[in-house]
Amino acid sequence: MFTNLSELSRLAEPGGREITWLGGIAGVLVLIVFLALLVLVIATIVSTLMDADTSGGGKLLWVVLILWFPLFGAIAWFVVGKKGHLNRLLGIDKGKARHTIPTSVGQHSNVAPPDQTGLGNA
């Protein structure tokens, strides 16, 4: 029976030798990868929550995706979500660019400048 955590990290071989689990360089590499993933997830969640173009429900959906699939969710946010294309498609955008067409004023538009009526000088 295990009485402390140091016994959990060691396994005994049939010959009596002890094998340390993730000792040495392998343990350091696993720790570095884990810390890098943790920093990426935290940065992604902060970026998601600070995004002004995404609605509250959209932020909740993104945070759930990021926490459920950390690596995929973080990459998806920075590649697709932050740009807003998927947010507009799903309807979780705050409406900054949803269904808006810029009004154009010029030769081929139906919007007349305030000082001209009709074709005038054309």
Short mmCIF file of N, CA and C in Angstrom, two decimals:
data_model
loop_
_atom_site.label_atom_id
_atom_site.label_comp_id
_atom_site.label_asym_id
_atom_site.label_seq_id
_atom_site.Cartn_x
_atom_site.Cartn_y
_atom_site.Cartn_z
N MET A 1 0.84 -1.18 0.00
CA MET A 1 0.00 0.00 0.00
C MET A 1 0.88 1.24 0.00
N PHE A 2 0.41 2.27 -0.70
CA PHE A 2 1.17 3.52 -0.78
C PHE A 2 0.87 4.38 0.44
N THR A 3 1.94 4.87 1.06
CA THR A 3 1.75 5.70 2.24
C THR A 3 2.07 7.16 1.98
N ASN A 4 2.84 7.46 0.94
CA ASN A 4 3.11 8.86 0.59
C ASN A 4 3.29 8.98 -0.92
N LEU A 5 3.35 10.22 -1.40
CA LEU A 5 3.41 10.44 -2.83
C LEU A 5 4.71 10.00 -3.47
N SER A 6 5.80 9.97 -2.73
CA SER A 6 7.06 9.54 -3.31
C SER A 6 7.03 8.06 -3.70
N GLU A 7 6.20 7.29 -3.04
CA GLU A 7 6.08 5.89 -3.40
C GLU A 7 5.26 5.71 -4.68
N LEU A 8 4.39 6.64 -4.98
CA LEU A 8 3.61 6.56 -6.20
C LEU A 8 4.47 6.75 -7.44
N SER A 9 5.56 7.49 -7.30
CA SER A 9 6.38 7.79 -8.47
C SER A 9 7.37 6.67 -8.78
N ARG A 10 7.44 5.67 -7.98
CA ARG A 10 8.38 4.59 -8.23
C ARG A 10 7.64 3.27 -8.37
N LEU A 11 8.05 2.51 -9.35
CA LEU A 11 7.50 1.18 -9.57
C LEU A 11 8.61 0.17 -9.40
N ALA A 12 8.31 -0.96 -8.87
CA ALA A 12 9.33 -1.98 -8.65
C ALA A 12 9.30 -2.99 -9.78
N GLU A 13 10.48 -3.32 -10.30
CA GLU A 13 10.61 -4.38 -11.29
C GLU A 13 10.63 -5.72 -10.57
N PRO A 14 10.38 -6.80 -11.29
CA PRO A 14 10.45 -8.11 -10.63
C PRO A 14 11.83 -8.42 -10.07
N GLY A 15 12.88 -7.87 -10.67
CA GLY A 15 14.23 -8.13 -10.19
C GLY A 15 14.61 -7.30 -8.98
N GLY A 16 13.74 -6.40 -8.53
CA GLY A 16 14.04 -5.61 -7.35
C GLY A 16 14.47 -4.19 -7.66
N ARG A 17 14.80 -3.91 -8.91
CA ARG A 17 15.21 -2.54 -9.26
C ARG A 17 13.99 -1.62 -9.29
N GLU A 18 14.21 -0.37 -8.98
CA GLU A 18 13.11 0.59 -9.02
C GLU A 18 13.19 1.39 -10.32
N ILE A 19 12.04 1.62 -10.90
CA ILE A 19 11.95 2.43 -12.12
C ILE A 19 11.24 3.71 -11.73
N THR A 20 11.90 4.82 -11.96
CA THR A 20 11.25 6.10 -11.66
C THR A 20 10.39 6.51 -12.83
N TRP A 21 9.21 7.01 -12.51
CA TRP A 21 8.27 7.41 -13.54
C TRP A 21 8.53 8.86 -13.92
N LEU A 22 8.82 9.08 -15.18
CA LEU A 22 9.12 10.40 -15.72
C LEU A 22 10.22 11.11 -14.95
N GLY A 23 11.26 10.41 -14.72
CA GLY A 23 12.40 11.03 -14.07
C GLY A 23 13.36 11.59 -15.10
N GLY A 24 14.18 12.51 -14.69
CA GLY A 24 15.20 13.06 -15.56
C GLY A 24 14.65 13.99 -16.62
N ILE A 25 15.24 13.88 -17.82
CA ILE A 25 14.92 14.80 -18.91
C ILE A 25 13.50 14.61 -19.42
N ALA A 26 12.97 13.40 -19.40
CA ALA A 26 11.60 13.17 -19.87
C ALA A 26 10.59 13.91 -18.99
N GLY A 27 10.80 13.90 -17.70
CA GLY A 27 9.92 14.63 -16.79
C GLY A 27 9.99 16.13 -17.01
N VAL A 28 11.18 16.64 -17.27
CA VAL A 28 11.34 18.08 -17.52
C VAL A 28 10.64 18.47 -18.82
N LEU A 29 10.78 17.64 -19.86
CA LEU A 29 10.13 17.94 -21.13
C LEU A 29 8.60 17.91 -21.01
N VAL A 30 8.08 16.93 -20.29
CA VAL A 30 6.63 16.86 -20.07
C VAL A 30 6.16 18.09 -19.29
N LEU A 31 6.92 18.50 -18.31
CA LEU A 31 6.57 19.69 -17.52
C LEU A 31 6.58 20.95 -18.39
N ILE A 32 7.57 21.09 -19.25
CA ILE A 32 7.66 22.26 -20.13
C ILE A 32 6.47 22.30 -21.09
N VAL A 33 6.13 21.15 -21.68
CA VAL A 33 4.99 21.09 -22.60
C VAL A 33 3.70 21.41 -21.87
N PHE A 34 3.53 20.86 -20.67
CA PHE A 34 2.33 21.14 -19.88
C PHE A 34 2.22 22.62 -19.53
N LEU A 35 3.32 23.24 -19.12
CA LEU A 35 3.30 24.67 -18.77
C LEU A 35 3.03 25.54 -20.00
N ALA A 36 3.59 25.16 -21.15
CA ALA A 36 3.34 25.91 -22.39
C ALA A 36 1.86 25.83 -22.77
N LEU A 37 1.27 24.65 -22.65
CA LEU A 37 -0.16 24.49 -22.95
C LEU A 37 -1.01 25.29 -21.96
N LEU A 38 -0.63 25.30 -20.70
CA LEU A 38 -1.36 26.06 -19.70
C LEU A 38 -1.31 27.56 -19.99
N VAL A 39 -0.14 28.07 -20.36
CA VAL A 39 0.00 29.49 -20.70
C VAL A 39 -0.83 29.81 -21.95
N LEU A 40 -0.81 28.92 -22.95
CA LEU A 40 -1.59 29.13 -24.17
C LEU A 40 -3.09 29.18 -23.86
N VAL A 41 -3.56 28.28 -23.02
CA VAL A 41 -4.99 28.24 -22.67
C VAL A 41 -5.38 29.50 -21.90
N ILE A 42 -4.57 29.92 -20.95
CA ILE A 42 -4.87 31.13 -20.18
C ILE A 42 -4.88 32.36 -21.09
N ALA A 43 -3.90 32.46 -21.99
CA ALA A 43 -3.86 33.60 -22.92
C ALA A 43 -5.07 33.59 -23.85
N THR A 44 -5.49 32.40 -24.26
CA THR A 44 -6.64 32.30 -25.15
C THR A 44 -7.93 32.71 -24.43
N ILE A 45 -8.09 32.27 -23.20
CA ILE A 45 -9.29 32.63 -22.45
C ILE A 45 -9.33 34.13 -22.19
N VAL A 46 -8.20 34.72 -21.84
CA VAL A 46 -8.15 36.17 -21.63
C VAL A 46 -8.48 36.91 -22.93
N SER A 47 -7.91 36.44 -24.04
CA SER A 47 -8.20 37.06 -25.34
C SER A 47 -9.67 36.94 -25.70
N THR A 48 -10.27 35.79 -25.39
CA THR A 48 -11.69 35.58 -25.69
C THR A 48 -12.55 36.53 -24.86
N LEU A 49 -12.26 36.63 -23.58
CA LEU A 49 -13.07 37.46 -22.70
C LEU A 49 -12.89 38.96 -22.97
N MET A 50 -11.76 39.35 -23.53
CA MET A 50 -11.49 40.76 -23.81
C MET A 50 -12.00 41.18 -25.19
N ASP A 51 -12.44 40.24 -26.02
CA ASP A 51 -12.89 40.56 -27.36
C ASP A 51 -14.22 41.31 -27.31
N ALA A 52 -14.24 42.51 -27.86
CA ALA A 52 -15.44 43.35 -27.78
C ALA A 52 -16.48 42.98 -28.83
N ASP A 53 -16.09 42.28 -29.88
CA ASP A 53 -17.02 41.97 -30.97
C ASP A 53 -17.84 40.72 -30.72
N THR A 54 -17.52 39.93 -29.71
CA THR A 54 -18.23 38.69 -29.45
C THR A 54 -19.21 38.91 -28.30
N SER A 55 -20.40 38.36 -28.44
CA SER A 55 -21.42 38.53 -27.40
C SER A 55 -21.07 37.69 -26.17
N GLY A 56 -21.81 37.89 -25.09
CA GLY A 56 -21.56 37.15 -23.85
C GLY A 56 -21.76 35.65 -24.03
N GLY A 57 -22.82 35.26 -24.74
CA GLY A 57 -23.05 33.85 -25.01
C GLY A 57 -21.97 33.25 -25.89
N GLY A 58 -21.51 34.04 -26.85
CA GLY A 58 -20.43 33.58 -27.71
C GLY A 58 -19.14 33.38 -26.95
N LYS A 59 -18.86 34.28 -26.01
CA LYS A 59 -17.67 34.12 -25.18
C LYS A 59 -17.76 32.86 -24.34
N LEU A 60 -18.95 32.60 -23.80
CA LEU A 60 -19.14 31.38 -23.01
C LEU A 60 -18.90 30.13 -23.86
N LEU A 61 -19.43 30.12 -25.08
CA LEU A 61 -19.22 28.97 -25.96
C LEU A 61 -17.74 28.78 -26.29
N TRP A 62 -17.04 29.87 -26.56
CA TRP A 62 -15.62 29.75 -26.86
C TRP A 62 -14.83 29.26 -25.65
N VAL A 63 -15.14 29.77 -24.46
CA VAL A 63 -14.41 29.33 -23.26
C VAL A 63 -14.66 27.85 -22.99
N VAL A 64 -15.90 27.39 -23.17
CA VAL A 64 -16.20 25.97 -22.98
C VAL A 64 -15.41 25.14 -23.98
N LEU A 65 -15.36 25.57 -25.26
CA LEU A 65 -14.59 24.84 -26.27
C LEU A 65 -13.11 24.82 -25.91
N ILE A 66 -12.58 25.94 -25.45
CA ILE A 66 -11.16 26.02 -25.10
C ILE A 66 -10.84 25.12 -23.92
N LEU A 67 -11.72 25.08 -22.92
CA LEU A 67 -11.46 24.24 -21.75
C LEU A 67 -11.67 22.76 -22.05
N TRP A 68 -12.59 22.45 -22.96
CA TRP A 68 -12.87 21.05 -23.28
C TRP A 68 -11.79 20.46 -24.17
N PHE A 69 -11.36 21.20 -25.17
CA PHE A 69 -10.29 20.78 -26.07
C PHE A 69 -9.21 21.86 -26.06
N PRO A 70 -8.29 21.83 -25.11
CA PRO A 70 -7.37 22.96 -24.90
C PRO A 70 -6.55 23.33 -26.14
N LEU A 71 -5.87 22.39 -26.74
CA LEU A 71 -5.01 22.74 -27.87
C LEU A 71 -5.84 23.13 -29.09
N PHE A 72 -6.82 22.32 -29.43
CA PHE A 72 -7.67 22.61 -30.59
C PHE A 72 -8.46 23.90 -30.38
N GLY A 73 -9.01 24.10 -29.20
CA GLY A 73 -9.79 25.30 -28.92
C GLY A 73 -8.96 26.57 -29.00
N ALA A 74 -7.73 26.52 -28.49
CA ALA A 74 -6.86 27.70 -28.52
C ALA A 74 -6.48 28.04 -29.96
N ILE A 75 -6.11 27.03 -30.73
CA ILE A 75 -5.74 27.27 -32.12
C ILE A 75 -6.95 27.77 -32.90
N ALA A 76 -8.11 27.18 -32.66
CA ALA A 76 -9.33 27.60 -33.36
C ALA A 76 -9.67 29.05 -33.05
N TRP A 77 -9.51 29.47 -31.80
CA TRP A 77 -9.82 30.86 -31.44
C TRP A 77 -8.92 31.83 -32.18
N PHE A 78 -7.61 31.57 -32.16
CA PHE A 78 -6.69 32.52 -32.77
C PHE A 78 -6.74 32.50 -34.30
N VAL A 79 -7.12 31.37 -34.89
CA VAL A 79 -7.17 31.29 -36.35
C VAL A 79 -8.52 31.76 -36.88
N VAL A 80 -9.62 31.34 -36.25
CA VAL A 80 -10.95 31.60 -36.80
C VAL A 80 -11.76 32.57 -35.94
N GLY A 81 -11.84 32.33 -34.65
CA GLY A 81 -12.75 33.07 -33.79
C GLY A 81 -12.40 34.53 -33.61
N LYS A 82 -11.13 34.84 -33.49
CA LYS A 82 -10.73 36.22 -33.24
C LYS A 82 -11.02 37.11 -34.44
N LYS A 83 -10.98 36.53 -35.64
CA LYS A 83 -11.27 37.31 -36.84
C LYS A 83 -12.74 37.60 -36.99
N GLY A 84 -13.59 36.77 -36.40
CA GLY A 84 -15.01 37.04 -36.38
C GLY A 84 -15.83 36.37 -37.46
N HIS A 85 -15.19 35.68 -38.42
CA HIS A 85 -15.95 35.06 -39.50
C HIS A 85 -16.91 34.00 -38.96
N LEU A 86 -16.41 33.12 -38.13
CA LEU A 86 -17.26 32.07 -37.56
C LEU A 86 -18.28 32.65 -36.60
N ASN A 87 -17.90 33.68 -35.87
CA ASN A 87 -18.83 34.32 -34.93
C ASN A 87 -20.03 34.92 -35.67
N ARG A 88 -19.78 35.56 -36.81
CA ARG A 88 -20.88 36.11 -37.60
C ARG A 88 -21.75 35.00 -38.17
N LEU A 89 -21.12 33.91 -38.61
CA LEU A 89 -21.88 32.79 -39.16
C LEU A 89 -22.78 32.14 -38.11
N LEU A 90 -22.28 32.01 -36.89
CA LEU A 90 -23.05 31.40 -35.82
C LEU A 90 -24.02 32.37 -35.16
N GLY A 91 -23.89 33.65 -35.45
CA GLY A 91 -24.78 34.64 -34.87
C GLY A 91 -24.39 35.07 -33.48
N ILE A 92 -23.14 34.87 -33.08
CA ILE A 92 -22.69 35.27 -31.75
C ILE A 92 -21.85 36.54 -31.80
N ASP A 93 -21.87 37.20 -32.94
CA ASP A 93 -21.19 38.47 -33.10
C ASP A 93 -22.10 39.57 -32.55
N LYS A 94 -21.55 40.64 -32.04
CA LYS A 94 -22.37 41.71 -31.48
C LYS A 94 -23.03 42.56 -32.54
N GLY A 95 -22.82 42.27 -33.79
CA GLY A 95 -23.51 42.98 -34.84
C GLY A 95 -22.72 44.11 -35.44
N LYS A 96 -21.46 44.20 -35.15
CA LYS A 96 -20.64 45.28 -35.68
C LYS A 96 -20.59 45.22 -37.21
N ALA A 97 -20.52 44.02 -37.75
CA ALA A 97 -20.45 43.89 -39.20
C ALA A 97 -21.55 42.99 -39.73
N ARG A 98 -22.51 42.61 -38.92
CA ARG A 98 -23.55 41.70 -39.36
C ARG A 98 -24.59 42.44 -40.19
N HIS A 99 -24.82 41.99 -41.38
CA HIS A 99 -25.86 42.47 -42.28
C HIS A 99 -25.76 43.97 -42.56
N THR A 100 -24.58 44.48 -42.64
CA THR A 100 -24.45 45.89 -42.96
C THR A 100 -23.75 46.03 -44.30
N ILE A 101 -24.24 46.93 -45.10
CA ILE A 101 -23.63 47.22 -46.38
C ILE A 101 -23.24 48.69 -46.33
N PRO A 102 -21.99 48.99 -46.63
CA PRO A 102 -21.59 50.40 -46.57
C PRO A 102 -22.31 51.21 -47.66
N THR A 103 -22.74 52.38 -47.31
CA THR A 103 -23.38 53.25 -48.29
C THR A 103 -22.30 53.85 -49.16
N SER A 104 -22.48 53.72 -50.44
CA SER A 104 -21.50 54.29 -51.35
C SER A 104 -22.10 55.51 -52.02
N VAL A 105 -21.30 56.49 -52.21
CA VAL A 105 -21.72 57.70 -52.88
C VAL A 105 -20.81 57.85 -54.08
N GLY A 106 -21.40 57.85 -55.23
CA GLY A 106 -20.58 57.97 -56.43
C GLY A 106 -21.42 57.92 -57.67
N GLN A 107 -20.77 57.66 -58.77
CA GLN A 107 -21.43 57.71 -60.06
C GLN A 107 -22.51 56.65 -60.21
N HIS A 108 -22.29 55.44 -59.68
CA HIS A 108 -23.21 54.33 -59.88
C HIS A 108 -24.06 54.03 -58.65
N SER A 109 -24.20 54.93 -57.74
CA SER A 109 -24.99 54.66 -56.54
C SER A 109 -26.34 55.35 -56.61
N ASN A 110 -27.24 54.88 -55.78
CA ASN A 110 -28.56 55.52 -55.73
C ASN A 110 -28.64 56.53 -54.60
N VAL A 111 -27.52 56.79 -53.94
CA VAL A 111 -27.47 57.78 -52.88
C VAL A 111 -26.85 59.04 -53.46
N ALA A 112 -27.58 60.11 -53.46
CA ALA A 112 -27.08 61.36 -54.03
C ALA A 112 -26.37 62.16 -52.96
N PRO A 113 -25.26 62.78 -53.31
CA PRO A 113 -24.61 63.68 -52.35
C PRO A 113 -25.55 64.83 -52.02
N PRO A 114 -25.43 65.44 -50.85
CA PRO A 114 -26.39 66.46 -50.41
C PRO A 114 -26.46 67.69 -51.31
N ASP A 115 -25.40 68.05 -52.03
CA ASP A 115 -25.41 69.27 -52.81
C ASP A 115 -25.82 69.06 -54.27
N GLN A 116 -26.03 67.84 -54.71
CA GLN A 116 -26.38 67.58 -56.10
C GLN A 116 -27.75 66.90 -56.17
N THR A 117 -28.52 67.22 -57.17
CA THR A 117 -29.77 66.54 -57.44
C THR A 117 -29.76 66.11 -58.89
N GLY A 118 -30.11 64.89 -59.14
CA GLY A 118 -30.11 64.38 -60.50
C GLY A 118 -28.72 64.15 -61.01
N LEU A 119 -28.55 64.16 -62.34
CA LEU A 119 -27.26 63.89 -62.95
C LEU A 119 -26.36 65.11 -62.96
N GLY A 120 -26.92 66.28 -63.05
CA GLY A 120 -26.14 67.52 -62.95
C GLY A 120 -25.05 67.63 -63.98
N ASN A 121 -23.81 67.43 -63.58
CA ASN A 121 -22.66 67.67 -64.45
C ASN A 121 -22.17 66.40 -65.17
N ALA A 122 -22.90 65.34 -65.14
CA ALA A 122 -22.42 64.10 -65.73
C ALA A 122 -22.44 64.14 -67.18
#
